CSV table of C-alpha atoms in Angstrom, one decimal:
chain,number,residue,atom,x,y,z
A,45,UNK,CA,137.9,181.0,6.8
A,46,UNK,CA,137.6,178.1,9.4
A,47,UNK,CA,139.6,174.8,7.0
A,48,UNK,CA,137.9,171.5,7.7
A,49,UNK,CA,140.8,169.8,6.2
A,50,UNK,CA,143.4,167.9,7.9
A,51,UNK,CA,146.5,167.6,5.8
A,52,UNK,CA,149.5,165.8,7.6
A,53,UNK,CA,151.4,169.4,7.7
A,54,UNK,CA,148.9,170.5,9.7
A,55,UNK,CA,149.9,168.4,13.0
A,56,UNK,CA,148.1,165.1,14.2
A,57,UNK,CA,144.1,164.9,14.9
A,58,UNK,CA,144.3,163.9,18.6
A,59,UNK,CA,140.2,163.7,18.7
A,60,UNK,CA,139.7,160.6,17.1
A,61,UNK,CA,141.1,156.4,17.2
A,62,UNK,CA,142.2,154.7,20.5
A,63,UNK,CA,143.0,157.4,23.3
A,64,UNK,CA,146.0,154.8,24.8
A,65,UNK,CA,147.7,154.6,21.3
A,66,UNK,CA,147.3,158.4,20.5
A,67,UNK,CA,148.7,159.4,23.8
A,68,UNK,CA,151.7,157.0,23.5
A,69,UNK,CA,152.5,158.4,19.9
A,70,UNK,CA,152.1,161.9,21.1
A,71,UNK,CA,154.1,161.7,24.7
A,72,UNK,CA,156.8,159.2,23.3
A,73,UNK,CA,158.3,161.7,20.8
A,74,UNK,CA,157.8,164.4,23.8
A,75,UNK,CA,159.7,162.4,26.2
A,76,UNK,CA,162.1,161.3,23.8
A,77,UNK,CA,162.8,165.3,23.6
A,78,UNK,CA,162.9,165.9,27.2
A,79,UNK,CA,165.6,162.5,27.1
A,80,UNK,CA,167.9,164.5,24.9
A,81,UNK,CA,167.6,167.7,26.3
A,82,UNK,CA,168.1,166.5,29.6
A,83,UNK,CA,171.2,164.0,28.5
A,84,UNK,CA,172.6,167.0,26.8
A,85,UNK,CA,172.7,168.9,30.1
A,86,UNK,CA,173.9,165.7,32.3
A,87,UNK,CA,177.1,165.5,29.4
A,88,UNK,CA,177.6,169.1,30.3
A,89,UNK,CA,177.2,168.9,33.9
A,90,UNK,CA,179.8,165.9,33.7
A,91,UNK,CA,182.0,168.2,31.5
A,92,UNK,CA,181.7,171.1,33.9
A,93,UNK,CA,182.1,169.1,37.3
A,94,UNK,CA,184.7,166.8,36.0
A,95,UNK,CA,186.9,169.6,34.2
A,96,UNK,CA,186.4,172.7,35.8
A,97,UNK,CA,185.3,170.8,39.7
A,98,UNK,CA,182.5,171.4,42.0
A,99,UNK,CA,182.7,174.9,42.3
A,100,UNK,CA,181.5,175.2,38.5
A,101,UNK,CA,178.9,172.7,39.1
A,102,UNK,CA,177.3,174.5,42.0
A,103,UNK,CA,177.3,177.9,39.6
A,104,UNK,CA,175.9,176.2,36.3
A,105,UNK,CA,173.1,175.1,39.3
A,106,UNK,CA,172.4,178.2,41.2
A,107,UNK,CA,172.4,179.9,37.3
A,108,UNK,CA,170.2,177.5,36.1
A,109,UNK,CA,167.7,177.9,38.5
A,110,UNK,CA,167.5,182.2,38.4
A,111,UNK,CA,167.0,181.4,34.6
A,112,UNK,CA,164.2,178.9,35.2
A,113,UNK,CA,162.6,181.7,37.4
A,114,UNK,CA,162.9,184.0,35.0
A,115,UNK,CA,161.6,182.5,32.2
A,116,UNK,CA,158.0,180.9,34.4
A,117,UNK,CA,155.8,183.8,33.3
A,118,UNK,CA,156.8,182.9,29.2
A,119,UNK,CA,156.3,179.6,30.1
A,120,UNK,CA,153.1,180.1,31.2
A,121,UNK,CA,152.1,182.5,28.1
A,122,UNK,CA,153.5,179.9,26.0
A,123,UNK,CA,151.2,177.0,27.8
A,124,UNK,CA,148.2,179.5,27.1
A,125,UNK,CA,149.3,179.9,23.5
A,126,UNK,CA,149.4,176.2,23.3
A,127,UNK,CA,146.0,175.5,24.8
A,128,UNK,CA,144.5,178.0,22.3
A,129,UNK,CA,146.0,176.6,19.4
A,130,UNK,CA,145.2,173.2,20.4
A,131,UNK,CA,141.2,174.1,20.7
A,132,UNK,CA,141.5,175.6,17.4
A,133,UNK,CA,142.9,173.0,15.6
A,134,UNK,CA,139.8,170.8,17.2
A,135,UNK,CA,137.5,173.3,15.6
A,136,UNK,CA,139.6,173.4,12.4
A,137,UNK,CA,139.8,177.0,12.9
A,138,UNK,CA,143.4,177.4,10.6
A,139,UNK,CA,142.9,181.3,10.9
A,140,UNK,CA,142.5,181.6,15.1
A,141,UNK,CA,145.6,178.8,14.8
A,142,UNK,CA,147.8,181.7,12.9
A,143,UNK,CA,146.5,184.6,14.8
A,144,UNK,CA,147.4,183.1,18.0
A,145,UNK,CA,151.0,182.0,16.7
A,146,UNK,CA,151.5,185.5,15.3
A,147,UNK,CA,150.3,186.8,18.6
A,148,UNK,CA,152.4,185.1,20.7
A,149,UNK,CA,155.7,185.6,18.6
A,150,UNK,CA,155.0,189.6,18.4
A,151,UNK,CA,154.9,189.4,22.0
A,152,UNK,CA,157.3,186.9,23.5
A,153,UNK,CA,159.9,188.3,21.7
A,154,UNK,CA,160.3,192.0,23.2
A,155,UNK,CA,159.2,190.5,26.3
A,156,UNK,CA,162.3,187.9,26.4
A,157,UNK,CA,164.6,190.9,25.2
A,158,UNK,CA,163.8,193.0,28.3
A,159,UNK,CA,164.2,189.8,30.3
A,160,UNK,CA,167.6,189.2,28.9
A,161,UNK,CA,168.4,193.3,29.6
A,162,UNK,CA,167.1,193.3,33.3
A,163,UNK,CA,168.5,189.5,33.8
A,164,UNK,CA,172.3,190.8,32.5
A,165,UNK,CA,172.4,193.9,34.9
A,166,UNK,CA,170.7,192.3,37.8
A,167,UNK,CA,172.7,189.2,38.0
A,168,UNK,CA,175.2,190.0,40.4
A,169,UNK,CA,172.3,190.9,42.9
A,170,UNK,CA,170.3,188.3,42.3
A,171,UNK,CA,173.1,185.8,43.0
A,172,UNK,CA,174.1,187.7,46.3
A,173,UNK,CA,170.0,187.1,46.7
A,174,UNK,CA,170.3,183.7,46.4
A,175,UNK,CA,173.7,183.1,48.8
A,176,UNK,CA,175.9,181.5,46.1
A,177,UNK,CA,178.8,180.3,48.1
A,178,UNK,CA,181.9,183.2,47.4
A,179,UNK,CA,184.1,180.1,45.6
A,180,UNK,CA,181.3,179.7,43.1
A,181,UNK,CA,180.2,183.6,42.5
A,182,UNK,CA,182.5,184.9,39.8
A,183,UNK,CA,182.0,181.4,37.9
A,184,UNK,CA,178.0,181.6,38.0
A,185,UNK,CA,177.9,185.1,36.9
A,186,UNK,CA,179.8,184.4,33.8
A,187,UNK,CA,177.5,181.6,33.3
A,188,UNK,CA,174.3,183.2,34.4
A,189,UNK,CA,175.1,186.5,31.8
A,190,UNK,CA,175.5,184.1,28.8
A,191,UNK,CA,172.4,182.5,29.3
A,192,UNK,CA,170.5,185.6,29.5
A,193,UNK,CA,172.1,186.9,26.2
A,194,UNK,CA,170.8,183.7,24.6
A,195,UNK,CA,167.4,183.9,26.0
A,196,UNK,CA,165.3,185.6,23.2
A,197,UNK,CA,166.6,182.4,21.3
A,198,UNK,CA,166.1,180.0,23.6
A,199,UNK,CA,162.6,181.3,24.5
A,200,UNK,CA,161.2,181.7,20.9
A,201,UNK,CA,162.6,177.7,20.3
A,202,UNK,CA,160.8,176.6,23.2
A,203,UNK,CA,157.4,178.6,22.0
A,204,UNK,CA,157.8,177.1,18.5
A,205,UNK,CA,158.0,173.6,19.8
A,206,UNK,CA,155.1,174.3,22.2
A,207,UNK,CA,152.8,175.5,19.6
A,208,UNK,CA,153.8,172.3,17.3
A,209,UNK,CA,152.5,170.2,20.2
A,210,UNK,CA,149.5,172.3,20.1
A,211,UNK,CA,148.7,171.3,16.9
A,212,UNK,CA,149.6,167.3,17.9
A,213,UNK,CA,152.6,167.2,15.9
A,214,UNK,CA,155.4,166.0,19.0
A,215,UNK,CA,157.5,164.6,16.2
A,216,UNK,CA,159.3,167.7,14.5
A,217,UNK,CA,160.3,169.2,17.9
A,218,UNK,CA,162.1,166.0,18.8
A,219,UNK,CA,164.3,165.9,15.5
A,220,UNK,CA,165.4,169.9,15.9
A,221,UNK,CA,166.2,169.1,19.8
A,222,UNK,CA,168.6,166.1,18.7
A,223,UNK,CA,169.9,168.7,16.3
A,224,UNK,CA,170.3,170.9,19.0
A,225,UNK,CA,171.7,168.4,21.1
A,226,UNK,CA,174.2,167.1,18.7
A,227,UNK,CA,175.9,170.5,17.9
A,228,UNK,CA,175.7,171.3,21.9
A,229,UNK,CA,177.7,168.0,22.6
A,230,UNK,CA,180.2,168.6,19.9
A,231,UNK,CA,180.8,172.4,20.9
A,232,UNK,CA,180.7,171.9,24.7
A,233,UNK,CA,184.1,170.1,25.4
A,234,UNK,CA,185.9,171.5,22.6
A,235,UNK,CA,185.0,175.2,24.1
A,236,UNK,CA,185.1,174.5,27.1
A,237,UNK,CA,188.9,172.7,27.3
A,238,UNK,CA,190.0,174.9,24.2
A,239,UNK,CA,190.9,172.0,21.7
A,240,UNK,CA,192.4,172.5,18.1
A,241,UNK,CA,192.0,176.3,17.2
A,242,UNK,CA,189.2,177.1,19.4
A,243,UNK,CA,189.9,179.1,23.0
A,244,UNK,CA,189.7,177.6,26.2
A,245,UNK,CA,186.6,179.4,27.4
A,246,UNK,CA,185.6,177.5,30.4
A,247,UNK,CA,182.2,177.7,31.9
A,248,UNK,CA,181.3,180.6,30.0
A,249,UNK,CA,182.0,178.2,26.8
A,250,UNK,CA,179.8,175.8,27.9
A,251,UNK,CA,176.7,177.9,28.2
A,252,UNK,CA,177.7,180.0,24.5
A,253,UNK,CA,177.7,176.3,22.9
A,254,UNK,CA,174.2,175.8,23.9
A,255,UNK,CA,173.2,179.2,22.8
A,256,UNK,CA,174.7,178.6,19.3
A,257,UNK,CA,173.1,175.1,19.1
A,258,UNK,CA,169.5,176.5,19.8
A,259,UNK,CA,169.9,179.4,17.3
A,260,UNK,CA,171.1,176.5,14.9
A,261,UNK,CA,168.2,174.7,15.8
A,262,UNK,CA,165.2,177.4,15.7
A,263,UNK,CA,166.6,178.7,12.0
A,264,UNK,CA,166.3,174.8,11.0
A,265,UNK,CA,162.8,174.5,12.4
A,266,UNK,CA,161.4,177.8,10.8
A,267,UNK,CA,162.8,176.9,7.3
A,268,UNK,CA,161.3,173.3,7.5
A,269,UNK,CA,157.8,174.9,8.9
A,270,UNK,CA,157.3,177.1,5.8
A,271,UNK,CA,159.0,173.9,3.7
A,272,UNK,CA,156.0,172.0,4.9
A,273,UNK,CA,153.6,174.6,4.5
A,274,UNK,CA,152.7,174.3,8.4
A,275,UNK,CA,149.5,175.7,9.6
A,276,UNK,CA,151.8,177.7,12.1
A,277,UNK,CA,153.8,179.6,9.4
A,278,UNK,CA,152.8,183.1,8.4
A,279,UNK,CA,152.6,184.2,4.6
A,280,UNK,CA,153.5,188.0,3.7
A,281,UNK,CA,150.0,189.2,4.1
A,282,UNK,CA,149.6,187.3,7.5
A,283,UNK,CA,152.4,188.8,9.0
A,284,UNK,CA,149.9,191.4,10.2
A,285,UNK,CA,149.0,189.2,13.0
A,286,UNK,CA,152.6,189.6,14.7
A,287,UNK,CA,150.7,192.4,15.8
A,288,UNK,CA,149.2,191.2,19.0
A,289,UNK,CA,145.4,190.4,18.3
A,290,UNK,CA,143.9,192.0,22.0
A,291,UNK,CA,141.2,189.5,23.2
A,292,UNK,CA,143.7,186.7,22.2
A,293,UNK,CA,146.5,188.5,24.0
A,294,UNK,CA,143.9,188.9,26.9
A,295,UNK,CA,143.7,185.2,26.9
A,296,UNK,CA,147.2,184.3,27.2
A,297,UNK,CA,147.6,186.6,29.9
A,298,UNK,CA,144.5,185.7,31.8
A,299,UNK,CA,145.3,181.7,31.6
A,300,UNK,CA,149.4,182.1,31.2
A,301,UNK,CA,149.7,184.3,34.1
A,302,UNK,CA,148.3,181.8,36.6
A,303,UNK,CA,150.4,179.2,35.0
A,304,UNK,CA,153.6,180.9,35.2
A,305,UNK,CA,153.1,181.8,38.9
A,306,UNK,CA,153.1,178.2,39.0
A,307,UNK,CA,156.4,178.1,38.1
A,308,UNK,CA,157.3,181.0,40.4
A,309,UNK,CA,155.7,179.5,42.8
A,310,UNK,CA,158.0,176.0,42.4
A,311,UNK,CA,160.8,178.3,41.6
A,312,UNK,CA,161.0,180.6,44.7
A,313,UNK,CA,160.3,177.3,46.8
A,314,UNK,CA,163.7,175.8,45.4
A,315,UNK,CA,165.3,179.1,45.5
A,316,UNK,CA,164.6,179.2,49.4
A,317,UNK,CA,165.4,175.3,49.5
A,318,UNK,CA,168.7,176.3,47.7
A,319,UNK,CA,169.7,178.8,50.4
A,320,UNK,CA,169.5,176.3,52.8
A,321,UNK,CA,171.3,174.1,50.9
A,322,UNK,CA,174.1,175.8,50.8
A,323,UNK,CA,174.7,176.5,54.0
A,324,UNK,CA,175.6,172.7,54.2
A,325,UNK,CA,178.7,173.3,52.3
A,326,UNK,CA,179.7,173.2,48.5
A,327,UNK,CA,180.0,169.3,48.6
A,328,UNK,CA,176.2,169.2,50.0
A,329,UNK,CA,175.3,171.7,46.7
A,330,UNK,CA,177.5,169.8,44.3
A,331,UNK,CA,175.7,166.4,45.6
A,332,UNK,CA,172.1,168.1,45.2
A,333,UNK,CA,173.1,169.3,41.8
A,334,UNK,CA,173.8,166.1,40.7
A,335,UNK,CA,171.0,164.7,42.3
A,336,UNK,CA,168.8,167.2,40.2
A,337,UNK,CA,170.4,165.4,37.4
A,338,UNK,CA,168.6,162.2,38.2
A,339,UNK,CA,165.3,163.9,38.9
A,340,UNK,CA,165.4,165.5,35.7
A,341,UNK,CA,165.2,162.0,34.2
A,342,UNK,CA,162.5,160.9,37.1
A,343,UNK,CA,159.9,163.4,36.1
A,344,UNK,CA,160.5,162.9,32.3
A,345,UNK,CA,157.3,161.0,31.8
A,346,UNK,CA,155.1,162.9,34.0
A,347,UNK,CA,156.0,166.2,32.1
A,348,UNK,CA,155.3,164.0,28.7
A,349,UNK,CA,152.3,162.8,29.6
A,350,UNK,CA,151.0,166.1,31.0
A,351,UNK,CA,151.9,167.6,27.9
A,352,UNK,CA,150.1,165.0,26.1
A,353,UNK,CA,146.9,165.3,28.1
A,354,UNK,CA,146.7,169.0,27.9
A,355,UNK,CA,147.2,168.9,23.7
A,356,UNK,CA,144.6,165.4,23.6
A,357,UNK,CA,142.2,167.5,26.2
A,358,UNK,CA,142.3,170.9,24.1
A,359,UNK,CA,141.4,169.1,20.7
A,360,UNK,CA,138.7,166.8,22.2
A,361,UNK,CA,137.2,170.2,23.8
A,362,UNK,CA,137.6,171.9,20.7
A,363,UNK,CA,135.9,169.0,18.8
A,364,UNK,CA,133.0,169.2,21.6
A,365,UNK,CA,134.0,165.4,22.2
A,366,UNK,CA,133.7,165.3,26.2
A,367,UNK,CA,133.3,161.8,26.5
A,368,UNK,CA,136.8,161.0,25.6
A,369,UNK,CA,138.3,163.3,28.2
A,370,UNK,CA,137.7,161.1,31.1
A,371,UNK,CA,139.5,158.4,29.6
A,372,UNK,CA,142.4,160.7,28.5
A,373,UNK,CA,143.4,161.5,32.2
A,374,UNK,CA,142.7,157.9,33.2
A,375,UNK,CA,145.5,156.9,30.7
A,376,UNK,CA,147.4,159.6,31.5
A,377,UNK,CA,147.7,158.4,35.2
A,378,UNK,CA,148.0,154.8,34.1
A,379,UNK,CA,151.2,155.4,31.8
A,380,UNK,CA,152.7,157.8,34.5
A,381,UNK,CA,152.6,155.0,37.3
A,382,UNK,CA,154.0,152.4,34.6
A,383,UNK,CA,156.4,154.8,33.6
A,384,UNK,CA,157.7,157.0,36.5
A,385,UNK,CA,157.8,153.9,38.6
A,386,UNK,CA,160.1,152.2,36.3
A,387,UNK,CA,162.6,155.5,35.8
A,388,UNK,CA,162.3,155.8,39.8
A,389,UNK,CA,163.6,151.8,40.3
A,390,UNK,CA,166.2,151.9,37.5
A,391,UNK,CA,168.0,155.0,39.2
A,392,UNK,CA,167.5,153.6,42.6
A,393,UNK,CA,169.6,150.6,41.1
A,394,UNK,CA,172.6,152.9,39.3
A,395,UNK,CA,172.3,155.7,41.3
A,396,UNK,CA,176.2,155.5,42.9
A,397,UNK,CA,177.3,154.8,39.2
A,398,UNK,CA,175.4,157.7,38.0
A,399,UNK,CA,176.3,160.1,40.5
A,400,UNK,CA,180.0,159.4,40.3
A,401,UNK,CA,179.9,160.8,36.4
A,402,UNK,CA,179.2,164.0,37.9
A,403,UNK,CA,181.3,164.4,41.0
A,404,UNK,CA,183.9,161.5,40.6
A,405,UNK,CA,184.0,158.0,42.0
A,406,UNK,CA,186.1,159.2,45.1
A,407,UNK,CA,184.3,162.6,45.8
A,408,UNK,CA,182.9,163.1,49.2
A,409,UNK,CA,179.9,164.3,47.5
A,410,UNK,CA,178.6,161.0,46.1
A,411,UNK,CA,177.1,159.5,49.5
A,412,UNK,CA,176.0,162.7,50.2
A,413,UNK,CA,173.9,162.4,46.3
A,414,UNK,CA,173.2,159.0,47.2
A,415,UNK,CA,171.0,159.5,50.4
A,416,UNK,CA,169.3,162.9,49.0
A,417,UNK,CA,168.1,160.3,46.1
A,418,UNK,CA,166.8,157.9,48.3
A,419,UNK,CA,165.3,159.9,50.7
A,420,UNK,CA,163.3,161.7,48.1
A,421,UNK,CA,163.1,160.3,44.5
A,422,UNK,CA,160.0,158.3,45.5
A,423,UNK,CA,157.8,161.3,45.7
A,424,UNK,CA,157.8,161.6,42.1
A,425,UNK,CA,155.4,159.2,41.6
A,426,UNK,CA,153.1,161.8,43.1
A,427,UNK,CA,154.4,164.4,41.1
A,428,UNK,CA,153.5,162.4,38.1
A,429,UNK,CA,149.8,162.2,39.2
A,430,UNK,CA,149.7,166.0,40.4
A,431,UNK,CA,150.7,166.9,36.2
A,432,UNK,CA,148.7,164.5,34.7
A,433,UNK,CA,145.4,165.8,36.3
A,434,UNK,CA,146.7,169.5,35.9
A,435,UNK,CA,147.3,169.1,32.2
A,436,UNK,CA,144.1,167.8,31.4
A,437,UNK,CA,142.2,171.0,33.2
A,438,UNK,CA,144.2,173.4,32.2
A,439,UNK,CA,143.2,172.4,28.5
A,440,UNK,CA,139.6,174.3,29.4
A,441,UNK,CA,141.9,177.3,31.1
A,442,UNK,CA,141.4,176.0,34.4
A,443,UNK,CA,144.2,177.6,36.1
A,444,UNK,CA,143.5,179.5,39.4
A,445,UNK,CA,142.8,176.3,41.6
A,446,UNK,CA,145.7,174.6,40.2
A,447,UNK,CA,147.9,177.8,41.6
A,448,UNK,CA,146.3,177.7,44.9
A,449,UNK,CA,147.0,174.1,45.0
A,450,UNK,CA,150.7,174.5,44.3
A,451,UNK,CA,151.1,177.6,46.7
A,452,UNK,CA,150.0,175.4,49.5
A,453,UNK,CA,152.3,172.4,48.5
A,454,UNK,CA,155.3,174.5,48.3
A,455,UNK,CA,155.0,177.0,50.7
A,456,UNK,CA,152.9,175.4,54.0
A,457,UNK,CA,153.7,172.0,53.2
A,458,UNK,CA,157.2,172.2,51.8
A,459,UNK,CA,159.3,175.0,53.0
A,460,UNK,CA,157.3,174.4,56.7
A,461,UNK,CA,158.3,170.7,56.7
A,462,UNK,CA,161.8,171.6,55.8
A,463,UNK,CA,162.0,175.0,58.5
A,464,UNK,CA,159.9,172.9,61.1
A,465,UNK,CA,161.8,169.5,61.0
A,466,UNK,CA,164.8,171.1,60.5
A,467,UNK,CA,166.1,171.2,64.0
A,468,UNK,CA,164.9,167.4,64.7
A,469,UNK,CA,166.1,165.5,61.3
A,470,UNK,CA,168.9,168.5,60.1
A,471,UNK,CA,169.9,168.1,56.7
A,472,UNK,CA,167.0,165.0,55.9
A,473,UNK,CA,164.3,167.7,56.8
A,474,UNK,CA,165.3,169.5,53.3
A,475,UNK,CA,165.4,166.0,51.4
A,476,UNK,CA,162.0,165.0,52.9
A,477,UNK,CA,160.3,168.0,52.1
A,478,UNK,CA,160.4,167.0,48.5
A,479,UNK,CA,158.4,164.4,48.9
A,480,UNK,CA,156.1,165.8,51.2
A,481,UNK,CA,155.2,168.9,49.0
A,482,UNK,CA,154.2,166.3,45.8
A,483,UNK,CA,152.0,164.0,48.2
A,484,UNK,CA,150.1,166.9,49.1
A,485,UNK,CA,149.9,168.5,45.4
A,486,UNK,CA,148.6,165.0,44.1
A,487,UNK,CA,146.2,164.9,46.8
A,488,UNK,CA,144.5,168.2,46.5
A,489,UNK,CA,144.9,167.9,42.5
A,490,UNK,CA,142.6,164.8,42.7
A,491,UNK,CA,140.3,166.6,44.7
A,492,UNK,CA,140.3,169.3,42.0
A,493,UNK,CA,139.9,167.3,39.2
A,494,UNK,CA,137.1,165.4,40.5
A,495,UNK,CA,134.9,168.4,42.2
A,496,UNK,CA,136.2,171.5,41.2
A,497,UNK,CA,134.3,173.2,37.9
A,498,UNK,CA,136.5,172.6,35.4
A,499,UNK,CA,134.5,171.0,33.4
A,500,UNK,CA,132.2,173.9,33.1
A,501,UNK,CA,132.9,177.0,32.0
A,502,UNK,CA,133.0,179.6,28.8
A,503,UNK,CA,135.0,178.6,25.9
A,504,UNK,CA,138.4,180.8,26.4
A,505,UNK,CA,137.8,184.3,25.1
A,506,UNK,CA,139.5,184.7,22.0
A,507,UNK,CA,138.0,181.8,20.4
A,508,UNK,CA,134.4,183.1,21.5
A,509,UNK,CA,135.6,186.4,19.1
A,510,UNK,CA,136.4,184.1,16.5
A,511,UNK,CA,133.7,182.2,16.5
A,512,UNK,CA,131.5,184.9,16.2
A,513,UNK,CA,133.4,186.3,13.5
A,514,UNK,CA,133.3,183.3,11.6
A,515,UNK,CA,129.8,183.3,11.8
A,516,UNK,CA,129.4,186.8,11.0
A,517,UNK,CA,131.6,186.6,7.9
A,518,UNK,CA,129.7,182.9,7.2
A,519,UNK,CA,126.5,184.9,6.6
A,520,UNK,CA,127.9,187.6,4.3
A,521,UNK,CA,127.7,190.2,7.4
A,522,UNK,CA,123.8,190.0,6.9
A,523,UNK,CA,123.0,187.8,10.1
A,524,UNK,CA,121.2,190.0,12.5
A,525,UNK,CA,121.8,187.6,15.7
A,526,UNK,CA,125.9,187.2,14.5
A,527,UNK,CA,125.9,191.1,14.3
A,528,UNK,CA,124.5,191.5,17.6
A,529,UNK,CA,126.7,189.4,19.1
A,530,UNK,CA,129.8,190.5,17.6
A,531,UNK,CA,132.3,191.6,19.1
A,532,UNK,CA,131.2,192.1,22.6
A,533,UNK,CA,129.5,188.6,22.8
A,534,UNK,CA,128.8,186.7,26.1
A,535,UNK,CA,128.0,183.7,24.0
A,536,UNK,CA,128.9,180.7,26.3
A,537,UNK,CA,128.8,177.0,26.0
A,538,UNK,CA,128.3,175.1,29.1
A,539,UNK,CA,130.3,172.0,28.6
A,540,UNK,CA,129.2,168.5,30.4
A,541,UNK,CA,131.3,165.5,29.9
A,542,UNK,CA,130.0,163.4,27.5
């Protein structure tokens, strides 16, 4: 049955109070989580680059981008689950939250096992397709296969964190990411260098340390959620929810597939770009890898604000408080300009020192990395604008047109710019293509937000079924109008702002 109470163990209510304050209280822990994850990745990259060499650093870049493309569909699946959970929380429907969580877990675990198996088998072919430099190939293969082995744990951990944010809780993921990072930072140098009684595993040790850290953090998170009595946990009778509810699964795939395809579009465009960058030589690939570490930090405020916008808008739609949606988007854009602008300024000032951490102060790749950073990093201001707008729109299941925007921005714009102007500008065409794509995404995203039909439409299919079933049960199964609508209802809510 629907539960109208909102105790602390069920997350944060995002439908009341100051919008700016609520967004900051949600976004800052999410930003902190991203900082910790990226700092961990950066420190690991320092260990790999300084102690194993530029070939090993290039190997991790090729391995990580392939990992990213493999999990993209699952990411969209998880985002759809987050939206469903957020809207169910707004409606105070605990049963739907649990059903959604059960369906997500019961589906993502076998999917991740299949991806891991396929990734292990086809890893050599994938690296060859990418054009991985021969000197880095064996290192990249070792690294990538360990990542694939750890995929079920990694994806389940990611799903749990996304689901918690759907309930309005962005703090618990922060603590367990911190736990994972601390473990990883301790194990990585030990296993890379073989300190003490531990074996010297090199690049394999870096990936293995991350897998162990994520596994322990996931176990800790699950235990904590049960200890708290979180709305996301399933009691023994509720374990039946792990058998996928078809209406919820349909919603997850219909909304998650376009979001996953957005990630695929970004990933395949990045793969194509990396294949072009690889042609410039190992030093340029290593410089680009180090610059990507800077870009990871620059884009973190935008991603945190996008997550905050999605969670807040989803809960407010669920509570039918459309009057708050425009304010949420407006504050997201304001905070993006402040936070992302600050990150760009700080990293521009200190880029040489930071790049030297990954490459060594005397590396010839450092000036290449500085040039890449100066040419392209400013575009992330527009990236942030697009992410906030997309975050608000996807909270109502509006995902197809943002996908189309992403396809246009990544292919005709970014890749067209890179290929078309390379004969004239040389490698600069590659670096300038990044902000070109980001500006195009922001402009088209703003057009969708202002003139698209994302505010209108029916509630998500699983929510329709849930409301119908709730109404049917509330009347003891005697309400003829409820009975007539269940379970094939086409009940719609036309949702206008305000």
